[in-house]
Amino acid sequence: MGSMERDMEQCRTRKHTVVLVPPPLQGHMTPMLQLGSILYSKGFSIVVAHSEFRPPDPLNHPGFIFHALSDNLSGYQASINNLLDLISAINSNCRAPLQDYMVQLMEDQKLQGYQVSCMIYDALLFFVDSVSTHLKIPSIILRPNMAAYMLSCHCICKLQAENRIPFPESRLQEPVPELHPLRFKDLPYPITNAIPEWLMDFNASSINIRSSVATIWNTTDCLEHSTLSRLQQCYKVPCFPIGPLHKLEAAATATSFLEEDQSCISWLERQPPNSVIYISLGSIACINEQELTETAWGLANSGIPFIWVLRSDSIDGSQLDDHFPEGSFKSLLGERGLIFKWAPQKKVLAHRAVGGFWSHCGWNSTIESICEGVPMICRPHFADQIVNARYLTYEWKVGLEIENVVDRGSIEKSIRRLMVEVEGKEMRQRMLIMKDKLEAGLQKGGSSYESLNDLTEFITSVSSAAGQ
Ligand code: UDP
């Protein structure tokens, strides 16, 4: 029996199948695949129904079954400016292909005496609900963000309903009632101008859980107890905070769309403890040419060794190599700084040489940094990043906000505050305390550990109740 046949055989011996539906965005695909690996380790069979556009690599998950949904997106050039168009196209184009596939899958499974327990879909893929409702399969939403982000989206809807948008600029510093520590300026969309109708619709859809029977969160009760309780009360379905997903042993599989350049690890081996700052803006955020230049000079002048991830599409409207031709900035730095297109981020953050993380504060990056006790410089760009940055800088006091991203002096000062001054050392201490709490939550008896056990029991029970 070949390895593929063996895997299929293994899937067949697993009684309950969970169908995962992720979008082709790195920060959403990663937690979905991690969840799949965890459920696989708990004995579920895993099917991943994904768009043809930017598919996951099946070789990283030999036990899963992958199915590409026709999406009419061939040749699509995704960028920061058309992300919501991409999501909207997938929501429209993948509905019928998903339904056809599910009908086929359910028939096949019935013949073999096993069943589809539930569909777990990313919060952006609203269309899955209509398929699961039509086929009477229970569905569960995976939210890859911090839970507080969801409450901030509720707040935007409320402000709009009360006709308070545009909101006065002079009141942006005021606290949002019942959303401590957020101020109006920390809400995920700018509210001083009217918010376009399509964006309001998107926001409203993203907080609607439709007929989902539960929600899963890549967060933890120890970070967000009161927010999670409020959401549970609001939605009246079970809520499973099981994060940080990437720290569960079963989830340690590769999930990157881009190839990770491993060569930075040998370079890190030669650096002293806590000496290196790691800079990355995740998979989507971009900077303009001025910010690029000022950051480069701020880094150079700080004297701090660094690893800087600049994707080929990180600079608004131009190619990276136009800015750093061989022989210029790079050679000026010599061995002190490395620039990569994509790094093995979790390994980098876990390395003893890394003492700080300059981040756009995407939730995956945030929770990965907390898990390694690495304090942060927060440079949020949009949406949940703004909420996450407020928690990091103000509530947990483990990150500092950069004052002016187009001033090399200010950048240099922020880097030194984090990396060499007492303030940064104190933030590192607080991060280490958070790291210990998160680790404890994953141990037997910890909140995430128990929540994951509850989730697996729940999935088994909903599928039996659905009586397929
Ligand atoms: N990441 C990585 N290598 C890089 C940059 C990012 O592996 O060079 C990973 C990072 O570990 C995280 C994900 O990409 O898991 C980015 O997700 P996040 O939520 O932080 O930001 P987004 O890309 O969604 O804005």
XYZ file of C-alpha atoms and ligand atoms in Angstrom:
493
model
C 0.000 0.000 0.000
C 1.461 3.416 -1.010
C 1.601 6.290 1.444
C -1.349 8.092 -0.187
C -3.501 4.945 0.000
C -2.432 4.443 3.603
C -3.508 8.008 4.443
C -6.843 7.572 2.708
C -7.282 4.333 4.609
C -6.477 6.161 7.837
C -9.071 8.827 6.972
C -11.608 6.115 6.362
C -11.051 4.675 9.837
C -11.775 8.087 11.363
C -15.478 8.211 11.979
C -16.072 11.952 12.079
C -15.066 14.263 9.258
C -14.632 17.990 9.744
C -14.657 20.168 6.627
C -12.557 23.318 6.948
C -13.104 26.335 4.688
C -10.275 28.910 4.906
C -9.722 32.059 2.804
C -6.446 32.511 0.874
C -4.974 35.012 3.338
C -1.920 33.999 5.344
C -3.168 35.289 8.702
C -6.404 33.314 8.269
C -5.083 30.203 6.496
C -2.471 29.548 9.198
C -4.834 29.256 12.195
C -7.305 27.186 10.137
C -4.617 24.659 9.158
C -3.335 24.624 12.737
C -6.842 23.892 13.971
C -7.112 21.126 11.355
C -3.874 19.539 12.587
C -5.092 19.681 16.171
C -8.459 18.100 15.344
C -6.671 15.491 13.223
C -4.548 14.593 16.260
C -7.806 14.154 18.186
C -9.027 11.537 15.702
C -11.106 13.586 13.240
C -10.719 13.207 9.530
C -9.943 16.577 7.934
C -11.072 17.892 4.572
C -9.902 21.359 3.473
C -12.126 23.002 0.841
C -10.154 26.015 -0.389
C -10.169 28.491 -3.265
C -8.096 27.672 -6.350
C -6.507 31.047 -5.838
C -3.444 30.661 -3.591
C -4.040 27.110 -2.371
C -2.404 25.584 0.725
C 0.366 23.030 0.149
C -1.047 19.502 0.645
C 2.463 18.122 1.179
C 2.561 19.830 4.570
C -0.557 17.931 5.704
C -0.329 14.407 4.315
C -3.279 13.165 6.378
C -5.749 15.796 5.118
C -7.902 15.676 2.013
C -7.712 18.906 -0.024
C -10.319 20.047 -2.489
C -9.964 23.162 -4.665
C -13.194 25.108 -5.253
C -13.482 26.700 -8.650
C -13.361 30.485 -8.046
C -12.970 32.247 -11.432
C -9.985 34.079 -10.052
C -7.272 32.859 -12.368
C -4.796 35.668 -13.021
C -6.132 37.756 -10.125
C -3.468 40.057 -8.675
C -4.253 40.394 -4.986
C -2.984 43.504 -3.234
C -3.769 45.476 -0.133
C -6.092 47.677 -2.197
C -8.368 44.915 -3.450
C -8.486 42.475 -0.548
C -12.172 42.945 0.156
C -12.894 42.455 -3.573
C -11.042 39.149 -3.359
C -13.052 38.042 -0.336
C -16.258 39.183 -1.943
C -15.446 37.259 -5.175
C -14.767 34.096 -3.186
C -18.033 34.534 -1.282
C -19.929 34.802 -4.567
C -18.049 32.339 -6.762
C -17.358 29.449 -4.399
C -20.869 28.874 -3.074
C -22.103 26.547 -5.827
C -18.818 24.597 -6.107
C -18.775 24.077 -2.332
C -22.350 22.872 -2.307
C -21.730 20.426 -5.179
C -18.623 19.114 -3.480
C -20.364 18.681 -0.128
C -23.230 16.734 -1.684
C -20.729 14.384 -3.288
C -18.655 14.082 -0.127
C -21.695 13.284 2.008
C -22.818 10.589 -0.405
C -19.364 9.014 -0.480
C -19.118 9.112 3.277
C -22.545 7.589 3.819
C -21.616 4.672 1.557
C -18.546 4.068 3.664
C -20.369 4.387 6.988
C -18.881 7.607 8.221
C -20.180 11.169 8.367
C -19.476 14.858 7.998
C -19.662 16.160 11.568
C -19.512 19.856 10.845
C -18.072 22.591 8.677
C -15.676 25.060 10.272
C -15.274 28.250 8.289
C -13.340 31.444 8.593
C -15.305 34.474 9.749
C -14.761 36.192 6.353
C -16.396 33.430 4.316
C -20.058 34.218 4.891
C -21.198 32.016 1.996
C -20.439 28.790 3.847
C -23.433 29.338 6.099
C -25.919 29.077 3.237
C -24.345 25.784 2.106
C -24.284 24.257 5.566
C -27.847 25.396 6.298
C -29.076 24.020 2.990
C -27.433 20.649 3.625
C -28.330 20.635 7.341
C -24.709 20.318 8.439
C -23.801 22.155 11.664
C -21.333 24.974 11.081
C -18.834 26.651 13.394
C -16.990 29.918 12.819
C -13.262 30.210 13.427
C -12.251 33.746 14.395
C -8.526 34.256 13.971
C -8.562 37.651 15.713
C -8.513 38.884 19.236
C -12.033 38.733 20.725
C -11.888 42.457 21.584
C -11.792 43.215 17.851
C -15.257 41.735 17.459
C -16.640 44.026 20.161
C -14.994 46.995 18.430
C -16.782 46.016 15.192
C -20.073 45.903 17.124
C -19.311 49.407 18.349
C -18.887 50.688 14.761
C -22.341 49.321 13.898
C -23.810 50.970 16.988
C -22.248 54.359 16.217
C -23.586 54.183 12.680
C -27.065 53.179 13.862
C -27.033 56.164 16.232
C -25.946 58.489 13.386
C -22.719 59.369 15.187
C -20.448 58.850 12.161
C -18.739 61.157 11.079
C -17.464 61.393 14.638
C -15.793 64.651 15.769
C -11.997 64.594 15.535
C -11.787 66.522 18.821
C -13.304 63.576 20.719
C -11.154 60.760 19.327
C -9.061 60.516 22.511
C -12.131 59.838 24.651
C -12.658 56.301 25.969
C -15.297 54.204 24.230
C -17.914 53.439 26.911
C -17.734 49.783 28.009
C -14.786 49.027 25.733
C -11.846 49.721 28.010
C -8.989 50.254 27.062
C -10.135 51.445 23.624
C -10.514 55.110 22.689
C -12.572 56.167 19.702
C -9.316 56.514 17.764
C -8.569 52.819 18.389
C -11.671 51.571 16.576
C -10.833 49.441 13.524
C -12.128 51.878 10.871
C -11.547 55.630 10.744
C -14.776 57.196 11.994
C -14.169 60.891 11.366
C -15.482 60.505 7.807
C -18.554 58.675 6.596
C -17.843 54.953 6.236
C -18.781 53.677 2.756
C -21.875 51.517 2.647
C -20.009 48.460 1.298
C -17.605 48.630 4.234
C -20.451 48.962 6.733
C -22.106 45.940 5.103
C -18.880 43.989 5.366
C -18.519 44.976 9.020
C -22.105 43.956 9.764
C -21.605 40.598 8.023
C -18.409 39.942 9.896
C -20.096 40.183 13.291
C -23.092 38.121 12.270
C -22.561 34.482 13.141
C -25.675 33.449 11.205
C -26.696 29.860 12.012
C -23.333 28.794 13.468
C -23.673 26.524 16.442
C -20.446 27.737 18.075
C -17.432 30.010 17.676
C -13.763 29.069 17.987
C -11.121 31.668 18.905
C -7.363 31.725 18.593
C -7.203 33.555 21.892
C -7.264 32.550 25.506
C -9.459 33.118 28.500
C -6.533 34.427 30.534
C -6.125 37.363 28.133
C -9.769 38.063 27.333
C -12.027 36.573 29.973
C -14.564 39.400 30.239
C -14.706 40.054 26.473
C -15.296 36.383 25.754
C -18.056 36.233 28.391
C -19.763 39.219 26.778
C -19.565 37.644 23.339
C -20.917 34.371 24.654
C -23.868 36.219 26.200
C -24.458 38.127 22.990
C -24.372 35.133 20.627
C -25.848 32.534 22.944
C -23.814 29.712 21.431
C -20.748 28.048 22.962
C -17.508 29.911 22.486
C -14.222 27.968 22.503
C -11.082 30.044 23.154
C -8.395 27.428 22.481
C -5.367 29.543 21.586
C -2.566 30.046 21.106
C -3.044 27.372 18.446
C 0.537 27.395 17.195
C 1.834 26.327 20.590
C -0.021 23.019 20.523
C 2.405 20.317 19.481
C 0.057 18.900 16.867
C -0.075 22.282 15.092
C 3.656 22.506 14.396
C 3.343 22.141 10.616
C 4.423 24.530 7.861
C 1.629 26.841 6.670
C 3.393 29.665 4.758
C 2.411 30.506 1.189
C 5.880 32.005 0.645
C 9.109 30.099 1.073
C 10.714 30.754 4.444
C 14.357 31.775 4.205
C 15.979 29.648 6.927
C 19.421 31.213 6.562
C 18.633 33.847 9.197
C 18.762 31.178 11.912
C 22.492 30.476 11.480
C 23.105 34.240 11.554
C 21.055 34.515 14.773
C 23.251 31.804 16.300
C 26.166 34.226 16.157
C 24.353 37.075 17.951
C 24.261 37.710 21.731
C 21.000 37.127 23.682
C 18.237 39.723 23.241
C 20.414 41.803 20.905
C 18.463 41.581 17.611
C 15.293 43.385 16.578
C 13.014 41.530 14.158
C 10.872 43.659 11.838
C 7.893 42.359 9.903
C 4.587 43.777 8.747
C 2.922 40.417 8.147
C 1.593 39.283 4.798
C -0.468 42.282 3.645
C 0.543 45.667 5.107
C 2.704 47.980 2.972
C 4.751 51.083 3.629
C 5.493 54.014 1.358
C 8.903 55.004 0.073
C 9.395 57.689 2.696
C 8.692 55.317 5.570
C 11.001 52.746 4.002
C 13.877 55.205 3.780
C 13.366 56.614 7.272
C 13.065 53.125 8.766
C 16.258 52.042 7.015
C 18.174 55.031 8.386
C 16.569 54.758 11.830
C 17.730 51.141 11.970
C 21.197 51.946 10.688
C 21.669 54.787 13.171
C 20.351 52.798 16.142
C 23.351 50.464 16.017
C 21.046 47.513 16.816
C 21.408 44.297 14.752
C 18.223 43.436 12.862
C 16.326 41.042 10.639
C 13.905 42.919 8.406
C 11.232 41.162 6.370
C 10.354 43.119 3.254
C 8.117 41.151 0.921
C 8.439 41.938 -2.767
C 5.090 43.785 -2.483
C 5.878 45.569 0.805
C 6.482 48.952 -0.785
C 3.506 50.851 -2.149
C 3.821 50.993 -5.905
C 7.442 50.002 -6.423
C 9.888 47.114 -6.373
C 12.036 46.454 -3.365
C 15.252 46.087 -5.365
C 14.861 49.657 -6.665
C 15.405 50.838 -3.111
C 18.165 48.553 -1.927
C 20.389 47.942 -4.930
C 23.463 45.872 -4.164
C 26.256 48.075 -2.846
C 24.110 50.701 -1.110
C 22.236 50.402 2.211
C 22.907 46.678 2.475
C 26.676 46.961 2.197
C 26.712 49.959 4.518
C 25.291 47.704 7.208
C 27.691 44.858 6.549
C 26.843 41.933 8.818
C 24.656 43.991 11.159
C 21.358 43.709 9.363
C 19.652 41.149 7.166
C 16.757 41.746 4.791
C 14.577 38.814 3.759
C 11.471 38.405 1.631
C 9.912 35.957 4.121
C 11.302 34.511 7.343
C 10.468 31.521 9.554
C 8.856 33.977 11.985
C 7.965 31.627 14.811
C 11.524 30.240 14.879
C 12.981 33.755 14.728
C 10.869 34.979 17.634
C 11.750 31.873 19.651
C 15.485 32.447 19.161
C 17.304 33.665 22.282
C 19.105 36.361 20.219
C 15.840 38.167 19.380
C 15.022 40.834 21.946
C 12.348 42.909 20.197
C 9.733 42.738 17.459
C 8.705 45.723 15.357
C 5.333 44.600 14.125
C 2.172 45.688 12.352
C 0.387 43.880 15.232
C -1.591 41.326 13.247
C -3.099 38.926 15.776
C -0.949 35.940 14.765
C 2.218 38.009 15.075
C 1.016 39.441 18.370
C 0.251 36.106 19.969
C 3.447 34.563 18.553
C 5.469 37.377 20.155
C 3.693 37.015 23.504
C 4.362 33.279 23.454
C 8.111 33.923 23.159
C 8.201 36.776 25.670
C 9.396 39.282 23.029
C 8.334 42.934 23.631
C 7.163 44.942 20.648
C 7.277 48.204 18.732
C 3.727 48.648 17.468
C 3.107 50.048 14.012
C -0.525 49.088 13.292
C -1.867 49.728 9.780
C -5.561 48.844 9.697
C -8.517 46.918 11.161
C -7.780 44.666 14.148
C -4.115 45.724 14.211
C -5.178 49.038 15.754
C -7.112 47.318 18.530
C -4.285 44.840 19.197
C -1.735 47.662 19.392
C -3.817 49.483 22.004
C -3.891 46.376 24.202
C -0.140 45.822 23.755
C 0.911 49.375 24.505
C -1.645 50.533 27.057
C -3.343 47.569 28.707
C -0.546 44.998 28.882
C 2.342 47.509 28.670
C 4.504 45.157 26.617
C 4.875 47.314 23.527
C 5.584 50.888 22.615
C 3.996 52.972 19.949
C 6.343 54.601 17.475
C 5.851 58.356 17.537
C 6.640 59.283 13.975
C 7.260 56.689 11.269
C 8.632 59.206 8.807
C 11.323 60.565 11.061
C 14.535 58.564 11.329
C 15.425 60.216 14.666
C 12.148 59.113 16.218
C 12.572 55.603 14.814
C 16.103 55.326 16.154
C 14.903 56.502 19.580
C 12.052 53.969 19.683
C 14.361 51.111 18.743
C 16.826 52.020 21.477
C 14.028 52.466 24.051
C 12.888 48.920 23.354
C 16.251 47.221 22.927
C 18.611 48.834 25.419
C 16.783 51.056 27.869
C 15.210 50.088 31.204
C 11.740 50.677 29.755
C 12.293 47.864 27.219
C 13.669 45.525 29.887
C 10.545 46.091 31.993
C 8.354 45.331 28.984
C 10.296 42.101 28.438
C 9.646 41.112 32.062
C 5.925 41.704 31.626
C 5.934 39.754 28.351
C 7.578 36.803 30.112
C 4.794 36.814 32.703
C 2.199 36.792 29.899
C 4.077 33.978 28.160
C 3.938 31.865 31.343
C 0.200 32.495 31.664
C -0.459 31.440 28.087
C 1.651 28.323 28.521
C -0.235 27.443 31.694
C -3.530 27.748 29.809
C -2.379 25.017 27.428
C -1.463 22.555 30.185
C -3.907 19.996 31.589
C -6.425 21.910 33.687
C -5.629 25.193 31.889
C -8.430 27.149 30.204
C -7.406 26.540 26.566
C -6.665 22.871 27.235
C -10.109 22.344 28.746
C -11.779 24.412 26.055
C -10.191 22.253 23.340
C -11.470 19.103 25.046
C -14.927 20.687 25.249
C -14.722 21.566 21.559
C -13.894 18.022 20.472
C -16.761 16.671 22.556
C -19.028 19.347 21.151
C -18.174 18.486 17.529
C -18.870 14.822 18.180
C -22.162 15.635 19.892
C -23.466 18.066 17.233
C -22.817 15.571 14.479
C -24.672 12.832 16.331
C -27.554 15.227 17.033
C -27.700 16.180 13.343
C -28.364 12.465 12.852
C -26.568 12.085 9.562
N 4.992 35.321 8.880
C 6.037 34.481 8.570
N 7.148 35.012 8.022
C 7.288 36.331 7.763
C 6.221 37.197 8.090
C 5.083 36.663 8.660
O 5.955 33.266 8.791
O 8.330 36.723 7.242
C 3.765 34.744 9.455
C 3.609 35.087 10.927
O 4.310 34.147 11.715
C 2.104 35.049 11.114
C 1.542 35.391 9.740
O 2.627 35.292 8.821
O 1.700 33.739 11.498
C 0.998 36.810 9.650
O -0.216 36.865 10.310
P -0.673 38.163 11.103
O -2.006 37.875 11.686
O 0.366 38.589 12.068
O -0.738 39.296 10.009
P -1.447 39.424 8.562
O -0.515 38.830 7.582
O -2.761 38.684 8.636
O -1.600 40.888 8.398
